[in-house]
Amino acid sequence: MSPRVTLRPITDEDMPFLLRLYGTTREDELTQVPWTAEQKAAFVDQQFHAQHAHWRANYTDTSWDLVLVDGVPAGRLYVARWPDDIRIVDIALMPEYRGAGLGTQLIQPLLAEGDATGRKVSIHVEIYNPARRLYERMGFVQAGDRGVYLLMERTPSAP
């Protein structure tokens, strides 16, 4: 039986989980720096709060959702809905949920929404992010290069 994946809007009570989740997305790069565990934790905390504040201030018409798997917090899915674009602001899953098809489960409804409304679906992805292969399999193509990030888009399918 496959897990039940649901979304709900984030709340202030979710911030400790979201901070932990964010930290897992930075673990690989932080192995490269000679910092103490305390320094790494302080860096992750500062970066998380700066990113969260930036997104909340700069993305309009956005759903800020917690991903739940069988009722357990497993990730986040932030999606901005603009007149011509459904922008995946961020999608992240805890390590134990990665590679199990949940990303596909979360993105497919967005692609269907894009098809139904004639909007492209887009996401910025780091060049070396393994999730880039998932986006390519789902029909996303590179539409821009912003240094370490690529803008990937999937145009709507004809009805």
mmCIF file of C-alpha atoms in Angstrom:
data_model
loop_
_atom_site.group_PDB
_atom_site.id
_atom_site.type_symbol
_atom_site.label_atom_id
_atom_site.label_comp_id
_atom_site.label_asym_id
_atom_site.label_seq_id
_atom_site.Cartn_x
_atom_site.Cartn_y
_atom_site.Cartn_z
ATOM 1 C CA MET A 1 0.000 0.000 0.000
ATOM 2 C CA SER A 2 1.462 3.356 -0.996
ATOM 3 C CA PRO A 3 1.730 6.142 1.571
ATOM 4 C CA ARG A 4 -0.960 8.801 1.784
ATOM 5 C CA VAL A 5 0.529 12.158 0.854
ATOM 6 C CA THR A 6 -1.307 15.311 1.900
ATOM 7 C CA LEU A 7 -0.541 19.014 2.093
ATOM 8 C CA ARG A 8 -1.487 21.597 4.668
ATOM 9 C CA PRO A 9 -0.482 25.238 5.099
ATOM 10 C CA ILE A 10 2.589 25.735 7.278
ATOM 11 C CA THR A 11 2.181 27.321 10.692
ATOM 12 C CA ASP A 12 4.588 28.885 13.164
ATOM 13 C CA GLU A 13 4.620 25.547 14.989
ATOM 14 C CA ASP A 14 6.197 23.953 11.885
ATOM 15 C CA MET A 15 9.273 26.187 11.944
ATOM 16 C CA PRO A 16 11.498 23.788 13.952
ATOM 17 C CA PHE A 17 10.710 20.978 11.494
ATOM 18 C CA LEU A 18 11.269 23.263 8.500
ATOM 19 C CA LEU A 19 14.632 24.324 9.939
ATOM 20 C CA ARG A 20 15.659 20.656 10.327
ATOM 21 C CA LEU A 21 14.481 19.947 6.779
ATOM 22 C CA TYR A 22 16.462 22.887 5.422
ATOM 23 C CA GLY A 23 19.532 21.649 7.286
ATOM 24 C CA THR A 24 19.317 18.306 5.485
ATOM 25 C CA THR A 25 19.453 20.114 2.150
ATOM 26 C CA ARG A 26 22.752 21.766 3.121
ATOM 27 C CA GLU A 27 24.494 18.740 4.696
ATOM 28 C CA ASP A 28 26.592 17.776 1.668
ATOM 29 C CA GLU A 29 28.050 21.230 1.170
ATOM 30 C CA LEU A 30 28.691 21.688 4.890
ATOM 31 C CA THR A 31 30.892 18.593 4.958
ATOM 32 C CA GLN A 32 33.316 20.666 2.858
ATOM 33 C CA VAL A 33 33.893 23.359 5.494
ATOM 34 C CA PRO A 34 36.067 23.009 8.614
ATOM 35 C CA TRP A 35 33.459 24.442 10.982
ATOM 36 C CA THR A 36 32.373 23.077 14.324
ATOM 37 C CA ALA A 37 28.917 21.539 14.661
ATOM 38 C CA GLU A 38 27.832 24.703 16.476
ATOM 39 C CA GLN A 39 29.092 26.941 13.656
ATOM 40 C CA LYS A 40 27.313 24.805 11.068
ATOM 41 C CA ALA A 41 24.082 24.908 13.080
ATOM 42 C CA ALA A 42 24.315 28.705 13.419
ATOM 43 C CA PHE A 43 24.939 29.049 9.671
ATOM 44 C CA VAL A 44 21.967 26.813 8.788
ATOM 45 C CA ASP A 45 19.725 28.719 11.204
ATOM 46 C CA GLN A 46 20.734 32.100 9.750
ATOM 47 C CA GLN A 47 20.376 30.927 6.140
ATOM 48 C CA PHE A 48 17.017 29.265 6.766
ATOM 49 C CA HIS A 49 15.497 32.332 8.387
ATOM 50 C CA ALA A 50 16.900 34.657 5.693
ATOM 51 C CA GLN A 51 15.543 32.423 2.921
ATOM 52 C CA HIS A 52 12.139 32.108 4.591
ATOM 53 C CA ALA A 53 11.862 35.880 5.087
ATOM 54 C CA HIS A 54 12.955 36.563 1.495
ATOM 55 C CA TRP A 55 10.439 34.157 0.025
ATOM 56 C CA ARG A 56 7.559 35.445 2.159
ATOM 57 C CA ALA A 57 8.389 39.045 1.202
ATOM 58 C CA ASN A 58 8.944 38.445 -2.512
ATOM 59 C CA TYR A 59 6.559 35.710 -3.642
ATOM 60 C CA THR A 60 2.917 36.612 -4.049
ATOM 61 C CA ASP A 61 -0.017 34.286 -4.641
ATOM 62 C CA THR A 62 1.961 31.470 -3.054
ATOM 63 C CA SER A 63 0.876 28.376 -1.179
ATOM 64 C CA TRP A 64 3.277 27.500 1.644
ATOM 65 C CA ASP A 65 2.530 23.848 2.372
ATOM 66 C CA LEU A 66 3.902 21.179 4.637
ATOM 67 C CA VAL A 67 4.087 17.754 2.995
ATOM 68 C CA LEU A 68 2.678 15.024 5.215
ATOM 69 C CA VAL A 69 3.154 11.310 4.599
ATOM 70 C CA ASP A 70 0.601 9.265 6.494
ATOM 71 C CA GLY A 71 0.137 12.337 8.712
ATOM 72 C CA VAL A 72 3.858 12.713 9.505
ATOM 73 C CA PRO A 73 5.770 15.846 8.400
ATOM 74 C CA ALA A 74 8.004 14.807 5.507
ATOM 75 C CA GLY A 75 8.790 17.961 3.539
ATOM 76 C CA ARG A 76 7.664 21.269 2.128
ATOM 77 C CA LEU A 77 6.115 22.386 -1.143
ATOM 78 C CA TYR A 78 5.944 26.100 -1.876
ATOM 79 C CA VAL A 79 4.154 27.070 -5.087
ATOM 80 C CA ALA A 80 3.527 30.534 -6.568
ATOM 81 C CA ARG A 81 0.650 30.807 -9.022
ATOM 82 C CA TRP A 82 1.030 33.667 -11.478
ATOM 83 C CA PRO A 83 -0.988 34.502 -14.616
ATOM 84 C CA ASP A 84 1.331 32.621 -17.008
ATOM 85 C CA ASP A 85 3.445 30.475 -14.676
ATOM 86 C CA ILE A 86 3.094 28.014 -11.840
ATOM 87 C CA ARG A 87 6.438 28.427 -10.072
ATOM 88 C CA ILE A 88 7.650 25.714 -7.750
ATOM 89 C CA VAL A 89 9.410 28.020 -5.299
ATOM 90 C CA ASP A 90 10.715 25.056 -3.329
ATOM 91 C CA ILE A 91 10.194 21.359 -2.946
ATOM 92 C CA ALA A 92 12.172 19.477 -0.319
ATOM 93 C CA LEU A 93 11.780 16.148 1.418
ATOM 94 C CA MET A 94 13.484 14.671 4.452
ATOM 95 C CA PRO A 95 16.222 12.210 3.418
ATOM 96 C CA GLU A 96 14.193 9.142 4.376
ATOM 97 C CA TYR A 97 11.468 10.161 1.898
ATOM 98 C CA ARG A 98 13.717 11.008 -1.063
ATOM 99 C CA GLY A 99 13.875 8.717 -4.071
ATOM 100 C CA ALA A 100 10.566 7.015 -3.279
ATOM 101 C CA GLY A 101 8.379 8.721 -5.891
ATOM 102 C CA LEU A 102 6.943 11.371 -3.580
ATOM 103 C CA GLY A 103 8.397 14.218 -5.636
ATOM 104 C CA THR A 104 6.594 12.854 -8.682
ATOM 105 C CA GLN A 105 3.378 12.592 -6.649
ATOM 106 C CA LEU A 106 3.712 16.223 -5.628
ATOM 107 C CA ILE A 107 4.629 17.593 -9.069
ATOM 108 C CA GLN A 108 2.089 15.705 -11.207
ATOM 109 C CA PRO A 109 -0.920 17.704 -9.931
ATOM 110 C CA LEU A 110 0.964 20.928 -10.683
ATOM 111 C CA LEU A 111 1.607 19.765 -14.244
ATOM 112 C CA ALA A 112 -2.082 18.868 -14.606
ATOM 113 C CA GLU A 113 -2.997 22.318 -13.261
ATOM 114 C CA GLY A 114 -0.620 23.922 -15.764
ATOM 115 C CA ASP A 115 -2.144 21.902 -18.614
ATOM 116 C CA ALA A 116 -5.701 22.761 -17.537
ATOM 117 C CA THR A 117 -4.951 26.490 -17.245
ATOM 118 C CA GLY A 118 -2.490 26.872 -20.136
ATOM 119 C CA ARG A 119 0.387 27.853 -17.838
ATOM 120 C CA LYS A 120 3.963 26.642 -17.812
ATOM 121 C CA VAL A 121 5.345 25.090 -14.641
ATOM 122 C CA SER A 122 8.814 26.260 -13.643
ATOM 123 C CA ILE A 123 11.459 25.723 -10.979
ATOM 124 C CA HIS A 124 14.968 26.927 -10.203
ATOM 125 C CA VAL A 125 17.291 23.997 -9.507
ATOM 126 C CA GLU A 126 20.950 23.848 -8.588
ATOM 127 C CA ILE A 127 22.996 22.494 -11.489
ATOM 128 C CA TYR A 128 24.226 19.453 -9.553
ATOM 129 C CA ASN A 129 21.008 18.708 -7.669
ATOM 130 C CA PRO A 130 20.083 15.036 -8.270
ATOM 131 C CA ALA A 131 16.393 16.076 -8.468
ATOM 132 C CA ARG A 132 17.197 17.711 -11.804
ATOM 133 C CA ARG A 133 16.917 14.261 -13.427
ATOM 134 C CA LEU A 134 13.383 13.931 -12.038
ATOM 135 C CA TYR A 135 12.378 17.278 -13.532
ATOM 136 C CA GLU A 136 13.845 16.296 -16.898
ATOM 137 C CA ARG A 137 11.927 12.984 -16.842
ATOM 138 C CA MET A 138 8.768 14.959 -16.148
ATOM 139 C CA GLY A 139 9.271 17.135 -19.236
ATOM 140 C CA PHE A 140 11.086 20.149 -17.804
ATOM 141 C CA VAL A 141 13.761 21.709 -20.015
ATOM 142 C CA GLN A 142 16.378 24.326 -19.262
ATOM 143 C CA ALA A 143 15.022 27.807 -19.960
ATOM 144 C CA GLY A 144 17.678 29.926 -18.270
ATOM 145 C CA ASP A 145 21.019 29.842 -16.514
ATOM 146 C CA ARG A 146 21.526 31.872 -13.348
ATOM 147 C CA GLY A 147 24.992 30.749 -12.328
ATOM 148 C CA VAL A 148 24.619 27.861 -9.909
ATOM 149 C CA TYR A 149 20.884 27.673 -10.649
ATOM 150 C CA LEU A 150 19.084 26.653 -13.797
ATOM 151 C CA LEU A 151 15.577 27.799 -14.587
ATOM 152 C CA MET A 152 13.676 24.761 -15.807
ATOM 153 C CA GLU A 153 10.235 24.948 -17.395
ATOM 154 C CA ARG A 154 7.606 22.566 -18.614
ATOM 155 C CA THR A 155 5.192 24.028 -21.143
ATOM 156 C CA PRO A 156 1.546 23.042 -20.918
ATOM 157 C CA SER A 157 0.375 20.099 -22.986
ATOM 158 C CA ALA A 158 -2.299 20.764 -25.566
ATOM 159 C CA PRO A 159 -5.782 19.978 -24.240
#
